[in-house]
Structures are given as C-alpha cells and as structure tokens.
XYZ file of C-alpha atoms in Angstrom:
506
model
C 91.826 138.625 83.914
C 90.897 138.792 87.540
C 88.031 140.648 89.194
C 90.241 142.370 91.872
C 91.811 145.783 92.418
C 95.583 146.011 91.754
C 95.906 147.246 95.433
C 94.658 144.536 97.722
C 93.701 146.914 100.602
C 91.190 148.591 98.193
C 89.486 145.289 97.166
C 86.957 143.661 99.549
C 87.612 140.127 98.312
C 91.426 140.387 98.745
C 90.878 142.128 102.186
C 88.929 138.956 103.079
C 91.645 136.702 101.840
C 94.232 138.560 103.753
C 92.103 138.563 106.839
C 91.906 134.749 106.801
C 95.691 134.535 106.149
C 96.106 136.801 109.187
C 93.953 134.521 111.360
C 96.091 131.483 110.250
C 99.196 133.423 111.358
C 98.185 132.698 114.929
C 99.257 129.092 114.411
C 102.923 130.078 114.018
C 102.470 132.738 116.609
C 101.468 130.067 119.103
C 104.400 127.883 118.015
C 106.933 130.648 118.572
C 105.383 131.728 121.881
C 105.341 128.177 123.177
C 108.955 127.287 122.072
C 110.409 130.537 123.571
C 108.306 130.362 126.767
C 110.733 128.385 128.843
C 113.789 130.362 127.704
C 111.978 133.549 128.773
C 111.049 131.962 132.242
C 114.598 131.104 132.992
C 115.632 134.689 134.243
C 112.616 134.792 136.531
C 113.699 134.235 140.259
C 110.149 133.052 141.072
C 110.206 130.360 138.471
C 113.726 129.142 139.423
C 112.910 129.065 143.084
C 109.673 127.202 142.563
C 111.194 124.495 140.400
C 114.393 124.349 142.307
C 116.848 125.947 139.743
C 116.654 123.483 136.931
C 119.914 123.202 134.939
C 121.960 120.749 132.809
C 120.188 117.568 131.825
C 117.084 118.272 133.937
C 116.557 121.645 132.221
C 117.235 120.038 128.883
C 114.534 117.348 129.626
C 111.913 120.099 130.387
C 112.876 121.841 127.177
C 112.870 118.724 124.939
C 109.597 117.386 126.310
C 107.585 119.679 124.013
C 109.314 118.345 120.817
C 109.244 114.554 121.899
C 105.483 113.823 120.779
C 106.449 114.816 117.170
C 108.968 112.001 116.988
C 106.280 109.380 117.809
C 103.201 111.066 116.021
C 104.798 112.281 112.724
C 103.195 109.545 110.532
C 99.778 110.728 111.736
C 100.312 114.331 110.568
C 99.651 113.693 106.866
C 96.691 111.531 107.697
C 95.210 114.317 109.777
C 95.849 116.911 107.111
C 94.758 114.815 104.076
C 91.699 112.975 105.668
C 90.405 115.333 108.317
C 91.382 118.384 106.373
C 93.444 121.379 107.129
C 90.640 123.220 108.972
C 89.586 120.420 111.382
C 93.284 119.732 112.022
C 93.927 123.357 113.074
C 90.707 123.436 115.196
C 91.482 120.177 117.099
C 95.122 121.304 117.600
C 93.911 124.635 119.075
C 91.775 122.803 121.586
C 94.686 120.624 122.734
C 96.927 123.632 123.119
C 94.429 125.299 125.298
C 94.106 122.098 127.394
C 97.901 121.952 127.819
C 98.048 125.615 128.764
C 95.602 125.054 131.687
C 97.798 122.180 132.988
C 100.894 124.368 132.682
C 99.206 127.326 134.440
C 98.215 125.092 137.418
C 101.553 123.330 137.621
C 102.746 122.470 141.055
C 105.634 120.057 140.190
C 108.190 119.690 137.471
C 106.234 116.592 136.314
C 103.103 118.784 135.688
C 105.213 121.346 133.892
C 106.696 118.597 131.577
C 103.156 117.098 131.158
C 101.824 120.578 129.954
C 104.682 120.846 127.457
C 104.000 117.301 126.149
C 100.359 118.134 125.679
C 101.046 121.391 123.812
C 103.741 119.513 121.793
C 101.153 116.986 120.629
C 99.188 119.746 118.864
C 101.972 122.080 117.476
C 103.296 119.842 114.633
C 99.766 119.176 113.460
C 98.855 122.819 113.554
C 102.062 124.036 112.001
C 101.894 121.716 108.944
C 98.191 122.470 108.503
C 98.794 126.260 108.694
C 101.608 126.196 106.198
C 99.612 124.141 103.688
C 96.515 126.353 104.158
C 98.298 129.614 103.886
C 99.914 128.610 100.621
C 96.644 126.979 99.284
C 94.374 129.892 100.326
C 96.415 132.922 99.511
C 95.828 134.842 96.225
C 98.653 134.051 93.629
C 99.549 137.684 93.618
C 100.042 137.734 97.390
C 101.130 134.173 98.040
C 104.904 134.836 98.264
C 104.581 137.580 100.867
C 101.784 135.952 102.833
C 103.605 132.618 103.063
C 106.951 134.089 104.211
C 105.156 136.477 106.688
C 103.530 133.386 108.091
C 106.905 131.879 109.060
C 107.899 135.266 110.463
C 104.949 135.322 112.849
C 106.792 132.613 114.815
C 108.954 135.545 116.056
C 105.889 137.577 116.711
C 105.043 135.003 119.470
C 108.641 135.114 120.706
C 108.608 138.860 121.011
C 105.329 138.913 123.026
C 106.535 136.288 125.541
C 109.946 137.929 125.847
C 108.555 141.293 126.909
C 105.678 139.776 128.843
C 108.155 137.883 131.091
C 110.250 140.969 131.299
C 107.235 142.838 132.676
C 106.415 140.171 135.237
C 110.114 139.995 136.372
C 109.507 143.362 138.179
C 106.567 142.047 140.185
C 108.317 142.600 143.406
C 106.591 139.944 145.525
C 109.097 137.080 145.438
C 106.353 134.701 146.356
C 103.994 135.848 143.593
C 103.894 132.787 141.389
C 101.750 134.592 138.717
C 105.066 136.041 137.561
C 105.579 132.760 135.656
C 102.047 131.455 135.593
C 100.627 134.367 133.696
C 103.058 133.960 130.651
C 102.070 130.339 130.434
C 98.336 131.255 130.496
C 98.811 133.746 127.662
C 99.817 130.658 125.476
C 96.035 130.040 125.046
C 95.450 133.413 123.153
C 97.065 132.261 119.899
C 95.067 129.038 118.924
C 92.811 129.394 115.903
C 89.396 127.754 115.660
C 87.510 129.070 112.655
C 89.239 129.101 109.243
C 88.103 128.222 105.670
C 88.917 124.873 104.283
C 91.548 124.497 101.545
C 90.150 124.507 97.990
C 92.752 121.827 96.990
C 91.548 119.656 99.878
C 88.011 120.135 98.931
C 88.665 119.098 95.221
C 90.569 116.146 96.410
C 87.535 114.947 98.375
C 84.956 115.555 95.719
C 83.571 118.959 96.875
C 84.287 120.677 93.648
C 81.407 123.218 93.894
C 82.407 124.302 97.356
C 86.097 124.601 96.261
C 85.019 126.747 93.236
C 83.004 128.981 95.738
C 85.871 129.331 98.192
C 88.277 130.320 95.371
C 85.750 132.754 93.920
C 85.178 134.392 97.369
C 88.878 134.903 98.307
C 90.282 135.384 94.759
C 87.672 137.247 92.794
C 85.045 138.926 94.949
C 82.540 135.950 94.473
C 82.772 135.992 90.574
C 82.312 132.343 89.739
C 83.248 132.960 86.119
C 86.524 134.787 86.829
C 89.232 133.754 84.470
C 91.853 133.354 87.272
C 89.487 131.289 89.456
C 88.596 129.008 86.509
C 92.230 128.714 85.652
C 93.134 127.756 89.190
C 90.388 125.282 89.578
C 91.343 123.702 86.281
C 95.069 123.431 87.412
C 94.058 121.910 90.705
C 91.746 119.307 89.093
C 94.256 118.337 86.396
C 97.078 118.052 88.917
C 95.001 115.802 91.224
C 93.713 113.600 88.434
C 97.297 112.923 87.316
C 98.524 112.344 90.820
C 95.613 109.871 91.523
C 96.416 107.995 88.341
C 99.956 107.536 89.528
C 98.809 106.552 92.996
C 96.437 103.759 91.918
C 97.135 100.436 93.674
C 99.553 101.938 96.173
C 99.268 101.121 99.882
C 100.022 103.542 102.813
C 103.727 102.698 103.058
C 104.130 103.139 99.315
C 102.817 106.677 99.669
C 105.814 107.412 101.873
C 108.091 105.758 99.288
C 106.646 108.155 96.731
C 108.535 110.937 98.439
C 111.749 109.582 96.864
C 110.276 107.792 93.796
C 111.520 110.063 90.903
C 114.659 112.099 90.444
C 112.669 115.381 90.853
C 111.072 114.218 94.033
C 114.432 113.069 95.394
C 115.880 116.499 94.571
C 112.974 118.101 96.553
C 113.400 115.865 99.450
C 117.150 116.409 99.758
C 116.388 120.133 99.965
C 113.614 119.349 102.637
C 116.042 117.350 104.599
C 118.749 119.987 104.460
C 116.466 122.762 105.608
C 114.764 120.609 108.353
C 118.095 119.500 109.933
C 119.980 122.660 109.174
C 117.471 124.918 110.754
C 118.198 123.257 114.144
C 121.883 122.549 113.650
C 123.083 125.991 112.592
C 123.254 127.363 116.159
C 120.461 129.970 116.229
C 118.126 127.557 118.051
C 120.705 127.194 120.829
C 120.917 130.982 121.218
C 117.160 131.403 121.167
C 116.622 128.617 123.684
C 119.582 129.137 126.028
C 120.314 132.884 126.043
C 120.876 132.920 129.867
C 123.968 130.485 129.801
C 125.230 132.005 126.663
C 125.253 135.447 128.152
C 126.823 134.109 131.256
C 129.790 133.074 129.111
C 130.669 136.690 128.552
C 129.903 137.915 132.081
C 126.215 138.971 131.930
C 124.522 137.451 134.959
C 122.099 140.110 136.149
C 118.405 138.922 135.356
C 117.227 142.442 134.407
C 120.038 142.848 131.811
C 119.520 139.344 130.500
C 115.690 139.914 130.101
C 116.269 143.302 128.407
C 118.831 141.815 125.937
C 116.553 138.810 125.268
C 113.636 141.114 124.584
C 115.665 143.336 122.299
C 117.014 140.246 120.401
C 113.559 138.806 119.897
C 112.284 142.214 118.592
C 115.292 142.322 116.286
C 114.332 138.789 115.159
C 110.763 139.810 114.307
C 111.683 142.959 112.425
C 114.405 141.152 110.441
C 112.000 138.301 109.613
C 109.318 140.681 108.387
C 111.875 142.609 106.340
C 113.183 139.368 104.818
C 109.601 138.274 104.063
C 108.900 141.475 102.225
C 112.148 141.058 100.191
C 111.277 137.469 99.037
C 109.592 138.498 95.815
C 111.939 141.421 94.921
C 115.293 139.784 95.924
C 114.452 136.095 95.429
C 114.679 132.983 97.517
C 118.058 131.763 96.487
C 119.942 135.073 97.164
C 118.261 135.371 100.649
C 119.299 131.764 101.388
C 122.943 132.481 100.421
C 123.264 135.908 102.122
C 121.640 134.563 105.351
C 123.808 131.586 105.724
C 127.071 133.313 104.809
C 126.239 136.036 107.342
C 125.615 133.394 110.116
C 128.813 131.741 109.349
C 130.802 134.919 109.664
C 129.015 136.002 112.843
C 129.533 132.658 114.587
C 133.269 132.722 113.694
C 133.643 136.235 115.163
C 131.541 135.257 118.287
C 133.787 132.234 118.888
C 136.753 134.514 118.861
C 135.322 137.088 121.124
C 134.030 134.561 123.670
C 137.580 133.012 123.722
C 139.081 136.443 124.385
C 136.630 136.961 127.271
C 137.397 133.512 128.846
C 141.097 134.415 128.900
C 141.104 138.105 129.895
C 137.553 139.006 131.145
C 137.615 141.826 128.650
C 134.388 143.854 128.745
C 135.024 145.355 125.309
C 135.018 141.874 123.986
C 131.832 141.020 125.888
C 130.078 144.198 124.568
C 131.365 143.340 121.048
C 129.888 139.795 121.432
C 126.398 141.297 122.136
C 126.701 143.524 119.020
C 127.610 140.569 116.881
C 124.750 138.523 118.450
C 122.309 141.196 117.139
C 123.929 141.086 113.657
C 123.580 137.332 113.721
C 119.897 137.590 114.433
C 119.524 139.977 111.535
C 121.203 137.675 109.104
C 118.939 134.750 110.435
C 115.867 136.817 109.983
C 116.783 137.783 106.371
C 116.662 134.299 105.017
C 116.201 131.259 107.303
C 113.286 132.790 109.333
C 111.006 133.573 106.444
C 111.949 130.657 104.198
C 112.392 127.673 106.502
C 108.726 126.537 106.296
C 107.710 128.511 103.183
C 110.311 127.222 100.734
C 109.600 123.463 101.299
C 105.917 124.049 101.018
C 106.091 125.827 97.665
C 108.466 123.201 96.002
C 106.244 120.217 96.872
C 103.413 118.948 94.685
C 100.010 118.611 96.398
C 100.029 114.730 96.304
C 103.062 114.470 98.653
C 102.868 118.026 100.326
C 101.319 116.903 103.668
C 103.550 113.765 103.883
C 106.744 115.642 103.036
C 105.970 118.514 105.447
C 105.293 115.916 108.005
C 108.685 114.368 107.408
C 110.180 117.889 107.570
C 108.457 118.552 110.915
C 109.496 115.144 112.242
C 113.106 115.744 111.237
C 113.098 119.349 112.610
C 111.572 118.583 115.847
C 113.635 115.395 116.386
C 116.905 117.335 115.943
C 115.413 120.061 118.054
C 114.467 117.654 120.918
C 117.990 116.189 120.847
C 119.605 119.596 120.725
C 117.391 121.050 123.588
C 118.818 118.234 125.830
C 122.311 118.535 124.425
C 122.789 122.310 124.524
C 122.931 122.901 128.278
C 125.193 119.950 128.780
C 127.480 121.081 126.071
C 127.667 124.704 127.232
C 128.293 123.392 130.748
C 131.288 121.311 129.644
C 132.648 123.027 126.562
C 131.671 126.642 127.090
C 132.542 128.957 124.078
C 134.172 126.050 122.253
C 130.787 124.804 121.485
C 130.407 127.585 118.952
C 133.021 125.856 116.774
C 130.424 123.149 115.935
C 128.100 125.692 114.575
C 130.821 127.170 112.378
C 131.437 123.713 110.860
C 127.704 123.051 110.307
C 127.127 126.365 108.665
C 130.127 125.794 106.350
C 128.576 122.597 105.146
C 125.127 124.305 104.751
C 126.748 127.013 102.667
C 128.027 124.395 100.200
C 124.739 122.531 99.975
C 122.735 125.719 99.418
C 124.953 127.059 96.788
C 124.665 123.736 94.656
C 121.133 122.501 95.388
C 118.733 125.399 96.054
C 116.974 126.986 93.028
C 115.095 130.176 92.528
C 111.338 129.881 92.683
C 109.825 133.410 92.684
C 107.114 134.405 90.416
C 105.352 130.977 90.099
C 102.137 129.364 91.277
C 102.536 126.326 93.667
C 102.008 123.990 90.761
C 104.538 125.727 88.469
C 107.173 125.925 91.257
C 106.943 122.175 91.937
C 107.512 121.495 88.282
C 110.888 123.255 88.314
C 112.400 120.341 90.207
C 111.317 117.897 87.422
C 113.633 119.651 84.909
C 117.336 119.397 84.470
C 119.418 122.511 85.295
C 119.769 123.459 81.657
C 116.090 123.134 81.051
C 115.335 125.194 84.120
C 117.554 127.940 83.133
C 115.843 128.137 79.782
C 112.372 128.196 81.552
C 112.841 130.614 84.388
C 111.075 133.305 82.356
C 108.431 131.014 80.917
C 104.660 131.008 81.500
C 102.867 127.972 82.740
C 101.644 126.929 79.308
C 105.312 127.056 78.059
C 106.163 124.701 80.951
C 103.819 122.132 79.485
C 106.345 121.206 76.905
C 110.168 120.728 77.400
C 112.441 119.537 74.573
C 109.416 118.450 72.512
C 107.953 116.279 75.366
C 104.727 117.089 77.067
C 104.752 117.071 80.834
C 102.792 113.935 80.932
C 105.333 112.093 78.722
C 108.103 113.432 80.856
C 106.488 112.152 84.043
C 105.710 108.686 82.509
C 109.240 108.214 81.312
C 110.708 109.445 84.655
C 108.331 107.071 86.534
C 109.290 103.950 84.280
C 112.947 104.764 84.919
C-alpha cells in the first residue's frame, strides 16, 4: 500500500516529487544547451567575423575543448558523487558553469572562448552523472521510468532553446553588434541548479538513516513515515548496501574500479555500458548535431537564414521525438525502442549517403530536398530510442555500489570519443565529403548486432530489481520477467546471497 493518489497531479506529495525531478532536468538542459551552442553560433556572420571564420582543425579544437576535461577528471566523478553527495556535486558544478559562462560572454579572443568552454566542460560531467543518479534515486517507483527517460530528453530542450535563440539574434541587423553571439553564451547560465534534495540512497550509505526515511516519506508518501512502500524501499536500500559493503571489505580505491568487471553479471552490464557510451558518439548523429552547416553545404544549402531555420526545426523535431520516446518507454519497452531506433538510423544513413552522392554528381535539387526530409526522419528515429535511453538505461541496470563509478566510466568514454570526433568531423567532411557517411553505416550495422544479442528488457522493475536481472542466465531471466521482487530472491533453489557468493568465488 502507498499513501498516494493514483493520478500523480492530484497528489501533493507526488507533485512535490515531480517538482524536484523537473528542477533536476535543468542539469541535462544545460548540457544540451552548452553542447549545441557552438553549432548554433556557426551561421552567425558576427561570430564568424569576430573569430576570423574558424574551420577545419581550428574549429574542431574549439568544439573539442569542452569535452577534454572529462578525459582527465573522470576518476574524480565517482568520488564527488559518493563522498560529497549528489546534491553538493550538482551545486558546485552549477557555480562552475556560471563562472565559465561569464568568461565566454566576455571573450575577446579565441583563447578566451576555448577557456570558457574548458571551464564549463569541467562541470558538465560531474553534474550529468549526479543528475542521472539523483533522478533515478529520487523518483517515485511508479513514475521512475518516465521521469528518468524524460530527463535524458531535456538535453534536447536545451538544444531547441539555443537553436531558436541564435536564429533570433541572426536577424540583428547591426553587423558590428557582438551581442548577437554573446547573448546566447550568456543564456547558458540560466540552466544550472543549486537547490535539490539529497539522494535517500546516499544518505543511508553515509549513516543518515532517519533523514533518508524522512526524504522518502516526503516524496513518495506525503510524509507518512509508516507507509508500506516507504518502509519497503528503505529496507531494500539498507539490505542492498549492507551486502555490498560486506563484499567491499578490505578493498582499496583501485580495486573498486576492478569491481566493475568482477563478476559475470557485472561484466555483462559494463559491456552494455561500453556499447552505449561509445555507440552514442560513433553512430553519426553527433556529427549532424555539431556540424549541421558543413553537412548542409554538401547538398547546396549555404544561406545562413536557411541553415538556421533548418537547424531550429531539426532540434525541435529532436525534442518532440525524444519526449515521445520517453513516454513510450513503459508501454513499448526499452529493448524494442533500442532495436527500432538503431535500425531506423541505419536505413536513414544509407539513404542519405546515396542522395548526397547523387547531388555531388549532378547538383540535383530534388536529391537535396530529399536529403533534408531523410535528415528529419533520422532525427525522429534517434529521438525514439537513443535519446531517452542513452543515459537512463545504464543508470537503471547498475547496482548502487558501482553506479557512480560505472556512470563515470560511461561519461569518460562518451566524452573521450566525442572530443576526438569533434576534432575529426570537420577534417573528415573537408576531405571525404559525403563518403564520410559510409563510416556511420558500418558503425550502425555493428551496433544493431550488439543490441540484438546483448540488450535485455528492464521495464516494470525497481532499480534494485533491474540490476539483478543481469545476474541471471538468459533462461532464468526469461522465467523471471513476470516475477515479483520476492520471487527474485530465489533462483533454481538458490538464494540471491548464495548465488552472489558462488559467483564471487568463481
């Protein structure tokens, strides 16, 4: 039993829960805004003139500078989340983003612009991991699936805002008015989040059991400390942490990182995390999102107004598709969305490659317009699966003991590949043109095979239950997909504790 109304908007406690989740969405909103900012500034004549028309490797360096800090600071991300807490990490990261925004707004040289992106890049991975963890750990179980996937979709909310904001400033007629590009940079400071509750799981892990109980009661049961759901959640968290601490006795810092790959179940999780982290940046959509101007140039679109309008419409399409995908997560399921999204991207990139090749040979405008249409369809397929699931799926398959470390590894891998790609993409498009799309077709083919064989369905489970599915064999998992959590305590006559001990000893 749970002391809440079936409809969350008619329940004060669940409205409070959704409010805090919405506040946390600004973390991903800021990430999306900051990541898309430079792409949206490219069509602005004032920006290009002020920074002497950056292109090729120089443009790639400006892009990549925001992702480079993660490559160095990734090991500190779990420390910040596990020891400082999710709340403090988000607050400190928000202040750093504001500092970087001030530097960027006042930039007078390319060096200052790069410095501002480095400062913002210092905070984004810390904030993103903390927000992913806290959304999953704070949301009511009934709302967690939608709340977590909408969180990822808010990345595109930031992209939409910066796209249309730069389109508006594009029409500031004074060619010498530098606020056409400074204002979009300044708006980067609107997203950071300072005040949020702390994670109940983090509070329990650090001995604040009463406070964790109070937080759970406030956001999940209208303050009822004796609510059955709240007591059950608290018991699950305590039991899970006790078992994980028993397993962690005598282990040093580096052994904690080794734990990511210690058992067969953990290795299966980390393989999936690795595929998603690298695949999200290798599948080609990041190239389109970051370098829309040179891509549209390939099919004859060079007018800044047209490019800005197309970019704004594409980002709006991204946002709507991502929200739609997030709302389908519980009804359709994670695995079908992964498969449909990846297959659709594969077909779209293959068609785009053919259309770009036709335009390169004949300058056919029908081929160019068809290319734009397929570009929109591609963004719809990306929004259906990859957008809402890229950060949510890894978070929900990981147990608490390794969640922060594993998500830090995920962020490190994702941003490392992104940093390399952001430097590579303009150089590749400059030398290979439309042929560069063939690389994305090959990558998506490999991803399709990996997803088909390795990704499992996780809907309808608490975080603890979902993470346990990876500890079972495929036959055990098929038998248990409709089980309750109490049923999951025993598999083939073995208790979960016995299964974990036998797996650890092997």
